[in-house]
């Protein structure tokens, strides 16, 4: 069966109707477990889309048949190198995960929590002092995630605005802007790596340039592949999650008051919002011909596992379209599944929980400004371009 889910096209990030891309694709579970979308990738090739959670898990576990070996970021620059570890398969993938996992342990994230809280408070206090309305993406979600990330990388906050610009061009710019932003990010990572080789510091990039795998140092390309991925993977995903959560709370004042009065509930609520507003579409490439759920997938075909489908699958979640902030046993796959499970999940969860708690503690009942609607977009990562909130 062929369907056009161009909402998923990357870079075709057309604004979605009603500011709710998840609702726009909710009908998928009325259809077959797998369908072909002719326009779902940057290079114009079509993609097999897997709609059921159970089938997605089969694909994501079977790395021999469904490979991650692509060069999506690099191909935008006409180059071929993998972002690491995302575009590697086992066993090499596991070697890099073993190297990088300890940097993102829950212990490391707990140590970073005071910085995360301080960044959130600084931004929100300023908004609360000066205004009764703001674009929460521009004024809070993006600068907050960029700022936490700069701290994590050990870089000066002075670069914050430059990063926000790159990320927003990469996400929302036209083809020229996206390519220019990608070049700037690569140039920045290469230069930073070079600086840390000459003058080591106590930070992420120094760790990477000094690291060894299998008794050798990392190549320049590997260092770049790691640096670029962490920069890109850790910014828009967290900002988008905060944006969708804020949009939900703005539209549901009762839930907003509940979380404001009982901040201990925020952690569980964030899991439900991650489920209901999952943002990432995972792509694999078939490494051999295979018949999957009755359809012939050819070697080289793209296969998509969209978390926004798996996490609203009625055979996995009771009343998946209902948002229940106290939902228990919430085994969502917002952070992926299998060997590529998100390395930054602890950090992301902390940022979202702290960001929401601090916002609710400082900003009174807020709603979406009359006459505006959030501009959301599809793409490989669903997101929100702007969300104008107002309060009195
Ligand atoms: C709400 C925020 C986030 C979401 C929803 C998210 C989601 C995901 C998903 C679904 C994957 C699997 C991709 C695949 O299998 O193709 C993934 C992988 C990854 N994420 Fe995240 N992520 C988030 C935040 C972060 C942060 C903050 C970082 C950086 C610190 C990060 C770094 C990575 C990396 C490096 C990978 C690749 C892991 C591997 O290939 O082994 N992510 N993420």
Tab-separated table of C-alpha atoms and ligand atoms in Angstrom:
chain	number	residue	atom	x	y	z
A	1	UNK	CA	0.000	0.000	0.000
A	2	UNK	CA	1.285	3.470	-0.867
A	3	UNK	CA	0.450	6.542	1.218
A	4	UNK	CA	1.915	9.970	1.144
A	5	UNK	CA	3.044	10.944	4.595
A	6	UNK	CA	4.912	13.988	3.391
A	7	UNK	CA	4.532	15.442	6.881
A	8	UNK	CA	7.531	13.301	7.708
A	9	UNK	CA	9.594	14.549	4.821
A	10	UNK	CA	12.899	15.987	5.754
A	11	UNK	CA	13.652	18.753	5.019
A	12	UNK	CA	10.008	19.417	4.009
A	13	UNK	CA	9.014	20.973	7.295
A	14	UNK	CA	5.700	22.421	6.261
A	15	UNK	CA	3.714	23.948	9.110
A	16	UNK	CA	1.086	21.479	10.312
A	17	UNK	CA	-2.634	22.284	10.574
A	18	UNK	CA	-3.982	23.258	14.031
A	19	UNK	CA	-0.476	23.266	15.443
A	20	UNK	CA	-0.854	19.582	16.197
A	21	UNK	CA	1.183	17.282	13.925
A	22	UNK	CA	0.493	14.300	16.207
A	23	UNK	CA	-3.250	14.622	15.632
A	24	UNK	CA	-2.587	14.959	11.897
A	25	UNK	CA	-1.056	11.467	11.784
A	26	UNK	CA	-3.326	9.794	14.367
A	27	UNK	CA	-5.298	7.992	11.645
A	28	UNK	CA	-2.301	5.794	10.847
A	29	UNK	CA	-3.475	2.970	13.110
A	30	UNK	CA	-6.632	2.566	11.049
A	31	UNK	CA	-4.361	1.437	8.207
A	32	UNK	CA	-1.948	-1.442	7.552
A	33	UNK	CA	1.097	-2.278	9.698
A	34	UNK	CA	3.441	-1.194	6.906
A	35	UNK	CA	3.019	1.173	3.964
A	36	UNK	CA	5.203	2.872	1.388
A	37	UNK	CA	5.610	6.640	1.470
A	38	UNK	CA	7.070	7.929	-1.792
A	39	UNK	CA	8.448	11.159	-0.307
A	40	UNK	CA	10.040	10.687	3.022
A	41	UNK	CA	13.734	11.430	2.772
A	42	UNK	CA	16.144	14.218	2.015
A	43	UNK	CA	17.427	12.469	-1.124
A	44	UNK	CA	13.924	12.014	-2.518
A	45	UNK	CA	13.820	8.239	-2.086
A	46	UNK	CA	10.697	6.698	-0.626
A	47	UNK	CA	10.457	4.879	2.664
A	48	UNK	CA	8.699	1.867	4.144
A	49	UNK	CA	6.848	3.119	7.203
A	50	UNK	CA	6.281	0.696	10.113
A	51	UNK	CA	3.257	1.727	12.130
A	52	UNK	CA	2.988	-0.814	14.987
A	53	UNK	CA	5.165	-0.664	18.118
A	54	UNK	CA	5.803	-4.406	18.107
A	55	UNK	CA	7.060	-4.392	14.491
A	56	UNK	CA	9.212	-1.335	15.141
A	57	UNK	CA	10.922	-3.181	17.985
A	58	UNK	CA	11.658	-6.083	15.599
A	59	UNK	CA	13.271	-3.688	13.120
A	60	UNK	CA	15.267	-1.754	15.719
A	61	UNK	CA	16.658	-4.934	17.331
A	62	UNK	CA	17.645	-6.577	14.064
A	63	UNK	CA	20.663	-4.436	13.179
A	64	UNK	CA	21.985	-7.015	10.690
A	65	UNK	CA	18.936	-6.617	8.484
A	66	UNK	CA	18.113	-2.987	9.252
A	67	UNK	CA	21.297	-0.974	9.305
A	68	UNK	CA	21.921	2.535	10.667
A	69	UNK	CA	24.759	3.036	8.246
A	70	UNK	CA	23.928	6.317	6.496
A	71	UNK	CA	25.505	9.775	6.290
A	72	UNK	CA	22.466	12.017	6.584
A	73	UNK	CA	24.133	15.084	8.098
A	74	UNK	CA	27.288	14.780	5.958
A	75	UNK	CA	25.358	14.211	2.729
A	76	UNK	CA	23.738	17.632	3.202
A	77	UNK	CA	27.279	18.929	2.646
A	78	UNK	CA	27.978	16.553	-0.232
A	79	UNK	CA	30.253	14.485	2.054
A	80	UNK	CA	30.223	10.955	3.469
A	81	UNK	CA	31.049	10.402	7.117
A	82	UNK	CA	28.878	8.994	9.886
A	83	UNK	CA	27.634	10.872	12.909
A	84	UNK	CA	28.738	8.690	15.817
A	85	UNK	CA	27.398	6.476	17.297
A	86	UNK	CA	24.035	6.933	15.529
A	87	UNK	CA	25.145	5.947	12.039
A	88	UNK	CA	27.246	2.935	13.048
A	89	UNK	CA	26.120	-0.683	13.428
A	90	UNK	CA	27.286	-3.252	15.963
A	91	UNK	CA	29.960	-4.259	16.781
A	92	UNK	CA	31.691	-0.865	16.114
A	93	UNK	CA	28.661	0.936	17.508
A	94	UNK	CA	29.086	-0.824	20.874
A	95	UNK	CA	32.739	0.228	21.105
A	96	UNK	CA	31.753	3.912	20.879
A	97	UNK	CA	28.798	3.487	23.245
A	98	UNK	CA	31.093	1.935	25.849
A	99	UNK	CA	33.340	4.967	25.509
A	100	UNK	CA	30.592	7.612	25.662
A	101	UNK	CA	27.914	6.118	27.962
A	102	UNK	CA	29.697	7.004	31.236
A	103	UNK	CA	29.641	10.708	30.303
A	104	UNK	CA	25.830	10.682	30.309
A	105	UNK	CA	25.194	8.493	33.342
A	106	UNK	CA	22.455	9.498	35.773
A	107	UNK	CA	25.201	10.360	38.300
A	108	UNK	CA	26.760	12.882	35.893
A	109	UNK	CA	23.359	14.373	35.149
A	110	UNK	CA	22.522	14.733	38.851
A	111	UNK	CA	25.803	16.627	39.276
A	112	UNK	CA	24.717	18.984	36.484
A	113	UNK	CA	21.282	19.635	37.971
A	114	UNK	CA	22.180	22.832	39.894
A	115	UNK	CA	23.490	24.346	36.633
A	116	UNK	CA	20.352	23.275	34.764
A	117	UNK	CA	18.165	24.860	37.445
A	118	UNK	CA	20.212	28.051	37.531
A	119	UNK	CA	19.948	28.455	33.719
A	120	UNK	CA	16.174	27.887	33.797
A	121	UNK	CA	15.667	30.358	36.636
A	122	UNK	CA	17.798	33.073	35.043
A	123	UNK	CA	15.800	32.953	31.791
A	124	UNK	CA	12.357	32.641	33.390
A	125	UNK	CA	12.986	35.321	36.048
A	126	UNK	CA	13.848	37.767	33.304
A	127	UNK	CA	10.678	36.929	31.366
A	128	UNK	CA	8.541	37.125	34.544
A	129	UNK	CA	10.040	40.507	35.484
A	130	UNK	CA	9.647	42.179	32.128
A	131	UNK	CA	6.574	40.773	30.392
A	132	UNK	CA	3.193	39.079	30.470
A	133	UNK	CA	3.597	37.351	27.126
A	134	UNK	CA	6.430	35.652	25.258
A	135	UNK	CA	7.343	33.273	22.477
A	136	UNK	CA	8.285	30.405	24.729
A	137	UNK	CA	10.427	28.726	22.055
A	138	UNK	CA	12.548	31.784	21.280
A	139	UNK	CA	12.653	33.190	24.803
A	140	UNK	CA	12.955	30.037	26.879
A	141	UNK	CA	13.057	26.541	25.323
A	142	UNK	CA	15.835	27.134	22.793
A	143	UNK	CA	18.151	29.390	24.841
A	144	UNK	CA	17.666	27.096	27.857
A	145	UNK	CA	18.680	23.897	26.028
A	146	UNK	CA	21.529	25.636	24.225
A	147	UNK	CA	22.781	27.121	27.469
A	148	UNK	CA	22.712	23.776	29.316
A	149	UNK	CA	24.540	22.233	26.411
A	150	UNK	CA	27.245	24.896	26.375
A	151	UNK	CA	27.781	24.218	30.085
A	152	UNK	CA	28.004	20.528	29.334
A	153	UNK	CA	30.573	21.147	26.593
A	154	UNK	CA	32.436	23.479	28.930
A	155	UNK	CA	31.971	26.486	26.634
A	156	UNK	CA	31.309	30.121	27.403
A	157	UNK	CA	27.670	31.261	27.509
A	158	UNK	CA	28.651	34.151	25.254
A	159	UNK	CA	28.188	31.831	22.263
A	160	UNK	CA	24.586	31.053	23.166
A	161	UNK	CA	22.975	33.289	20.549
A	162	UNK	CA	25.204	31.984	17.771
A	163	UNK	CA	24.163	28.423	18.594
A	164	UNK	CA	20.483	29.330	18.737
A	165	UNK	CA	20.899	30.842	15.250
A	166	UNK	CA	22.584	27.714	13.862
A	167	UNK	CA	20.016	25.371	15.343
A	168	UNK	CA	17.109	27.428	14.127
A	169	UNK	CA	18.604	27.732	10.595
A	170	UNK	CA	19.265	23.998	10.553
A	171	UNK	CA	15.657	23.328	11.550
A	172	UNK	CA	13.686	26.057	9.870
A	173	UNK	CA	15.871	27.640	7.231
A	174	UNK	CA	15.678	27.137	3.494
A	175	UNK	CA	18.157	24.746	1.814
A	176	UNK	CA	20.927	27.389	1.635
A	177	UNK	CA	20.554	28.352	5.282
A	178	UNK	CA	20.535	24.734	6.368
A	179	UNK	CA	23.702	23.948	4.445
A	180	UNK	CA	25.385	27.080	5.811
A	181	UNK	CA	24.380	26.173	9.380
A	182	UNK	CA	25.658	22.607	8.894
A	183	UNK	CA	28.965	24.012	7.647
A	184	UNK	CA	29.218	26.374	10.613
A	185	UNK	CA	28.581	23.513	13.046
A	186	UNK	CA	31.222	21.308	11.396
A	187	UNK	CA	33.691	24.221	11.327
A	188	UNK	CA	33.020	24.934	14.990
A	189	UNK	CA	33.499	21.283	16.054
A	190	UNK	CA	36.710	20.894	13.992
A	191	UNK	CA	38.145	24.079	15.451
A	192	UNK	CA	37.166	23.182	19.015
A	193	UNK	CA	38.710	19.721	18.649
A	194	UNK	CA	41.900	21.293	17.362
A	195	UNK	CA	42.016	23.749	20.274
A	196	UNK	CA	41.485	20.992	22.832
A	197	UNK	CA	44.249	18.882	21.259
A	198	UNK	CA	46.641	21.793	21.750
A	199	UNK	CA	45.279	23.024	25.091
A	200	UNK	CA	43.344	20.357	26.983
A	201	UNK	CA	40.570	21.417	29.361
A	202	UNK	CA	38.283	19.466	31.681
A	203	UNK	CA	35.405	19.041	29.233
A	204	UNK	CA	33.599	16.820	26.734
A	205	UNK	CA	35.696	17.641	23.684
A	206	UNK	CA	38.978	17.140	25.550
A	207	UNK	CA	37.674	13.729	26.605
A	208	UNK	CA	36.861	12.872	22.983
A	209	UNK	CA	40.182	14.016	21.461
A	210	UNK	CA	42.140	12.173	24.170
A	211	UNK	CA	40.031	9.001	24.001
A	212	UNK	CA	41.301	5.688	22.688
A	213	UNK	CA	39.432	2.761	21.182
A	214	UNK	CA	41.071	-0.559	20.401
A	215	UNK	CA	44.410	0.922	21.480
A	216	UNK	CA	44.337	3.894	19.078
A	217	UNK	CA	43.256	7.541	19.165
A	218	UNK	CA	40.097	8.585	17.348
A	219	UNK	CA	40.512	9.879	13.791
A	220	UNK	CA	39.599	13.494	12.973
A	221	UNK	CA	36.489	12.243	11.198
A	222	UNK	CA	35.389	10.227	14.231
A	223	UNK	CA	35.913	13.208	16.539
A	224	UNK	CA	33.856	15.349	14.166
A	225	UNK	CA	31.146	12.680	13.871
A	226	UNK	CA	30.766	12.571	17.646
A	227	UNK	CA	30.890	16.346	18.166
A	228	UNK	CA	28.324	17.103	15.457
A	229	UNK	CA	25.880	14.434	16.619
A	230	UNK	CA	25.910	15.536	20.234
A	231	UNK	CA	25.400	19.136	19.281
A	232	UNK	CA	22.502	18.404	16.946
A	233	UNK	CA	20.842	15.539	18.876
A	234	UNK	CA	20.761	17.335	22.185
A	235	UNK	CA	19.249	20.681	21.234
A	236	UNK	CA	16.134	20.661	19.103
A	237	UNK	CA	14.813	17.444	20.655
A	238	UNK	CA	14.723	18.872	24.158
A	239	UNK	CA	13.446	22.266	22.992
A	240	UNK	CA	10.669	20.547	21.004
A	241	UNK	CA	9.647	18.437	24.016
A	242	UNK	CA	9.435	21.527	26.219
A	243	UNK	CA	7.450	23.316	23.499
A	244	UNK	CA	4.870	20.528	23.080
A	245	UNK	CA	4.523	20.223	26.867
A	246	UNK	CA	3.942	23.961	27.230
A	247	UNK	CA	1.373	23.921	24.418
A	248	UNK	CA	-0.483	21.062	26.117
A	249	UNK	CA	-0.468	22.808	29.517
A	250	UNK	CA	-1.563	26.111	27.968
A	251	UNK	CA	-4.586	24.324	26.467
A	252	UNK	CA	-5.345	22.335	29.631
A	253	UNK	CA	-5.429	24.756	32.564
A	254	UNK	CA	-6.624	22.099	35.046
A	255	UNK	CA	-3.553	19.956	34.420
A	256	UNK	CA	-1.446	23.100	34.556
A	257	UNK	CA	-2.780	23.947	38.024
A	258	UNK	CA	-2.344	20.359	39.188
A	259	UNK	CA	1.340	20.350	38.276
A	260	UNK	CA	1.863	23.872	39.630
A	261	UNK	CA	0.356	22.897	43.003
A	262	UNK	CA	1.952	19.449	43.111
A	263	UNK	CA	5.364	19.674	41.427
A	264	UNK	CA	6.184	16.116	42.511
A	265	UNK	CA	3.800	14.985	39.771
A	266	UNK	CA	5.864	16.621	37.044
A	267	UNK	CA	8.240	13.685	36.573
A	268	UNK	CA	5.474	11.190	35.787
A	269	UNK	CA	3.615	13.773	33.701
A	270	UNK	CA	6.710	14.368	31.573
A	271	UNK	CA	6.814	10.652	30.686
A	272	UNK	CA	3.220	10.813	29.461
A	273	UNK	CA	3.904	13.964	27.466
A	274	UNK	CA	7.014	12.345	25.963
A	275	UNK	CA	4.792	9.440	24.914
A	276	UNK	CA	1.935	11.469	23.519
A	277	UNK	CA	4.143	14.090	21.847
A	278	UNK	CA	7.004	11.902	20.667
A	279	UNK	CA	9.127	13.745	18.156
A	280	UNK	CA	11.748	11.492	16.604
A	281	UNK	CA	11.462	9.350	13.501
A	282	UNK	CA	14.143	6.636	13.357
A	283	UNK	CA	15.371	5.584	9.926
A	284	UNK	CA	17.136	2.385	8.946
A	285	UNK	CA	18.374	1.004	5.613
A	286	UNK	CA	17.606	-2.601	4.597
A	287	UNK	CA	20.915	-4.489	4.401
A	288	UNK	CA	19.339	-7.362	2.438
A	289	UNK	CA	16.111	-8.240	0.635
A	290	UNK	CA	13.456	-9.279	3.124
A	291	UNK	CA	9.706	-9.901	3.210
A	292	UNK	CA	8.322	-8.017	6.202
A	293	UNK	CA	4.636	-8.282	7.147
A	294	UNK	CA	3.987	-9.546	3.627
A	295	UNK	CA	5.732	-6.749	1.723
A	296	UNK	CA	9.009	-7.181	-0.163
A	297	UNK	CA	11.615	-4.755	1.162
A	298	UNK	CA	14.632	-4.523	-1.128
A	299	UNK	CA	18.244	-4.112	-0.048
A	300	UNK	CA	18.945	-0.363	0.152
A	301	UNK	CA	15.329	0.656	0.880
A	302	UNK	CA	14.715	3.057	3.755
A	303	UNK	CA	12.582	1.871	6.682
A	304	UNK	CA	11.022	4.328	9.118
A	305	UNK	CA	10.128	3.715	12.756
A	306	UNK	CA	8.336	6.857	13.884
A	307	UNK	CA	8.045	7.114	17.660
A	308	UNK	CA	4.855	9.156	17.253
A	309	UNK	CA	3.217	6.046	15.733
A	310	UNK	CA	4.562	3.458	18.182
A	311	UNK	CA	3.612	5.566	21.174
A	312	UNK	CA	-0.002	5.972	20.114
A	313	UNK	CA	-0.431	2.326	19.147
A	314	UNK	CA	-3.742	1.119	20.677
A	315	UNK	CA	-2.406	-2.415	21.053
A	316	UNK	CA	0.294	-1.074	23.420
A	317	UNK	CA	-1.428	1.795	25.232
A	318	UNK	CA	-4.943	1.989	26.618
A	319	UNK	CA	-6.747	4.994	25.100
A	320	UNK	CA	-3.550	6.234	23.418
A	321	UNK	CA	-5.113	9.533	22.308
A	322	UNK	CA	-6.025	10.403	25.897
A	323	UNK	CA	-3.361	12.217	27.855
A	324	UNK	CA	-3.296	10.861	31.386
A	325	UNK	CA	-0.581	12.636	33.353
A	326	UNK	CA	-0.652	9.875	35.970
A	327	UNK	CA	-0.395	6.994	33.449
A	328	UNK	CA	1.492	4.043	34.914
A	329	UNK	CA	3.469	1.320	33.116
A	330	UNK	CA	4.231	3.818	30.374
A	331	UNK	CA	6.713	1.866	28.237
A	332	UNK	CA	7.029	4.482	25.521
A	333	UNK	CA	9.853	4.546	22.995
A	334	UNK	CA	10.272	8.327	22.764
A	335	UNK	CA	14.006	7.775	23.339
A	336	UNK	CA	14.205	4.897	20.882
A	337	UNK	CA	14.638	1.178	21.343
A	338	UNK	CA	17.469	-1.335	21.021
A	339	UNK	CA	21.188	-0.610	20.800
A	340	UNK	CA	20.716	3.021	19.709
A	341	UNK	CA	18.551	3.938	22.699
A	342	UNK	CA	19.149	7.642	23.345
A	343	UNK	CA	22.395	8.252	25.209
A	344	UNK	CA	21.127	11.633	26.425
A	345	UNK	CA	17.830	10.403	27.911
A	346	UNK	CA	18.815	11.127	31.538
A	347	UNK	CA	19.969	14.619	30.630
A	348	UNK	CA	16.900	15.305	28.486
A	349	UNK	CA	14.495	14.162	31.210
A	350	UNK	CA	16.245	16.341	33.800
A	351	UNK	CA	16.153	19.389	31.538
A	352	UNK	CA	12.456	18.965	30.771
A	353	UNK	CA	11.430	18.268	34.391
A	354	UNK	CA	13.488	21.141	35.813
A	355	UNK	CA	12.415	23.490	32.999
A	356	UNK	CA	8.702	22.782	33.559
A	357	UNK	CA	8.891	22.963	37.360
A	358	UNK	CA	10.724	26.287	37.301
A	359	UNK	CA	8.344	27.700	34.695
A	360	UNK	CA	5.240	26.660	36.641
A	361	UNK	CA	6.692	28.061	39.875
A	362	UNK	CA	7.358	31.479	38.338
A	363	UNK	CA	4.744	32.091	35.642
A	364	UNK	CA	1.067	32.302	36.649
A	365	UNK	CA	-1.705	30.527	34.709
A	366	UNK	CA	-0.767	30.864	31.063
A	367	UNK	CA	-2.625	30.270	27.830
A	368	UNK	CA	-1.982	30.530	24.102
A	369	UNK	CA	-2.312	34.169	23.050
A	370	UNK	CA	-5.654	34.875	21.429
A	371	UNK	CA	-5.435	35.139	17.665
A	372	UNK	CA	-2.257	33.033	17.516
A	373	UNK	CA	-1.653	29.302	17.093
A	374	UNK	CA	1.592	27.454	17.590
A	375	UNK	CA	3.449	26.887	14.351
A	376	UNK	CA	4.526	23.271	14.442
A	377	UNK	CA	6.376	21.273	11.833
A	378	UNK	CA	6.911	17.695	10.735
A	379	UNK	CA	10.262	16.366	9.557
A	380	UNK	CA	12.560	13.751	11.036
A	381	UNK	CA	12.128	15.524	14.360
A	382	UNK	CA	8.697	17.081	14.921
A	383	UNK	CA	8.955	20.490	16.524
A	384	UNK	CA	7.467	23.867	17.315
A	385	UNK	CA	8.688	27.012	15.622
A	386	UNK	CA	6.834	29.476	17.820
A	387	UNK	CA	4.357	29.331	20.659
A	388	UNK	CA	3.092	32.632	21.993
A	389	UNK	CA	1.948	32.365	25.598
A	390	UNK	CA	0.278	35.034	27.661
A	391	UNK	CA	-0.626	35.443	31.347
A	392	UNK	CA	-1.792	38.161	33.719
B	1	LIG	C1	13.559	14.908	24.541
B	1	LIG	C2	14.787	14.837	24.070
B	1	LIG	C3	15.315	13.691	23.253
B	1	LIG	C4	14.648	12.762	22.507
B	1	LIG	C5	13.132	12.630	22.305
B	1	LIG	C6	15.640	11.892	21.917
B	1	LIG	C7	15.335	10.800	21.127
B	1	LIG	C8	16.278	9.924	20.617
B	1	LIG	C9	15.972	8.751	19.845
B	1	LIG	C10	14.572	8.292	19.451
B	1	LIG	C11	17.147	8.149	19.534
B	1	LIG	C12	17.333	6.874	18.721
B	1	LIG	C13	17.628	7.220	17.287
B	1	LIG	C14	17.713	5.994	16.395
B	1	LIG	O1	17.686	4.861	16.889
B	1	LIG	O2	17.776	6.187	15.173
B	1	LIG	C15	18.204	8.952	20.094
B	1	LIG	C16	19.546	8.676	19.966
B	1	LIG	C17	20.541	9.529	20.415
B	1	LIG	N1	20.389	10.656	21.180
B	1	LIG	FE1	18.659	11.405	21.844
B	1	LIG	N2	16.878	12.314	22.298
B	1	LIG	C18	16.741	13.403	23.117
B	1	LIG	C19	17.746	14.111	23.743
B	1	LIG	C20	19.087	13.881	23.590
B	1	LIG	C21	20.142	14.621	24.245
B	1	LIG	C22	19.954	15.737	25.269
B	1	LIG	C23	21.320	14.133	23.755
B	1	LIG	C24	22.722	14.550	24.053
B	1	LIG	C25	23.220	14.640	25.177
B	1	LIG	C26	21.008	13.069	22.833
B	1	LIG	C27	21.924	12.314	22.156
B	1	LIG	C28	21.629	11.199	21.413
B	1	LIG	C29	22.635	10.370	20.764
B	1	LIG	C30	24.129	10.616	20.763
B	1	LIG	C31	21.955	9.326	20.141
B	1	LIG	C32	22.554	8.181	19.331
B	1	LIG	C33	22.710	6.971	20.218
B	1	LIG	C34	23.233	5.773	19.468
B	1	LIG	O3	23.222	5.759	18.246
B	1	LIG	O4	23.682	4.831	20.133
B	1	LIG	N3	19.649	12.950	22.760
B	1	LIG	N4	17.649	10.023	20.764
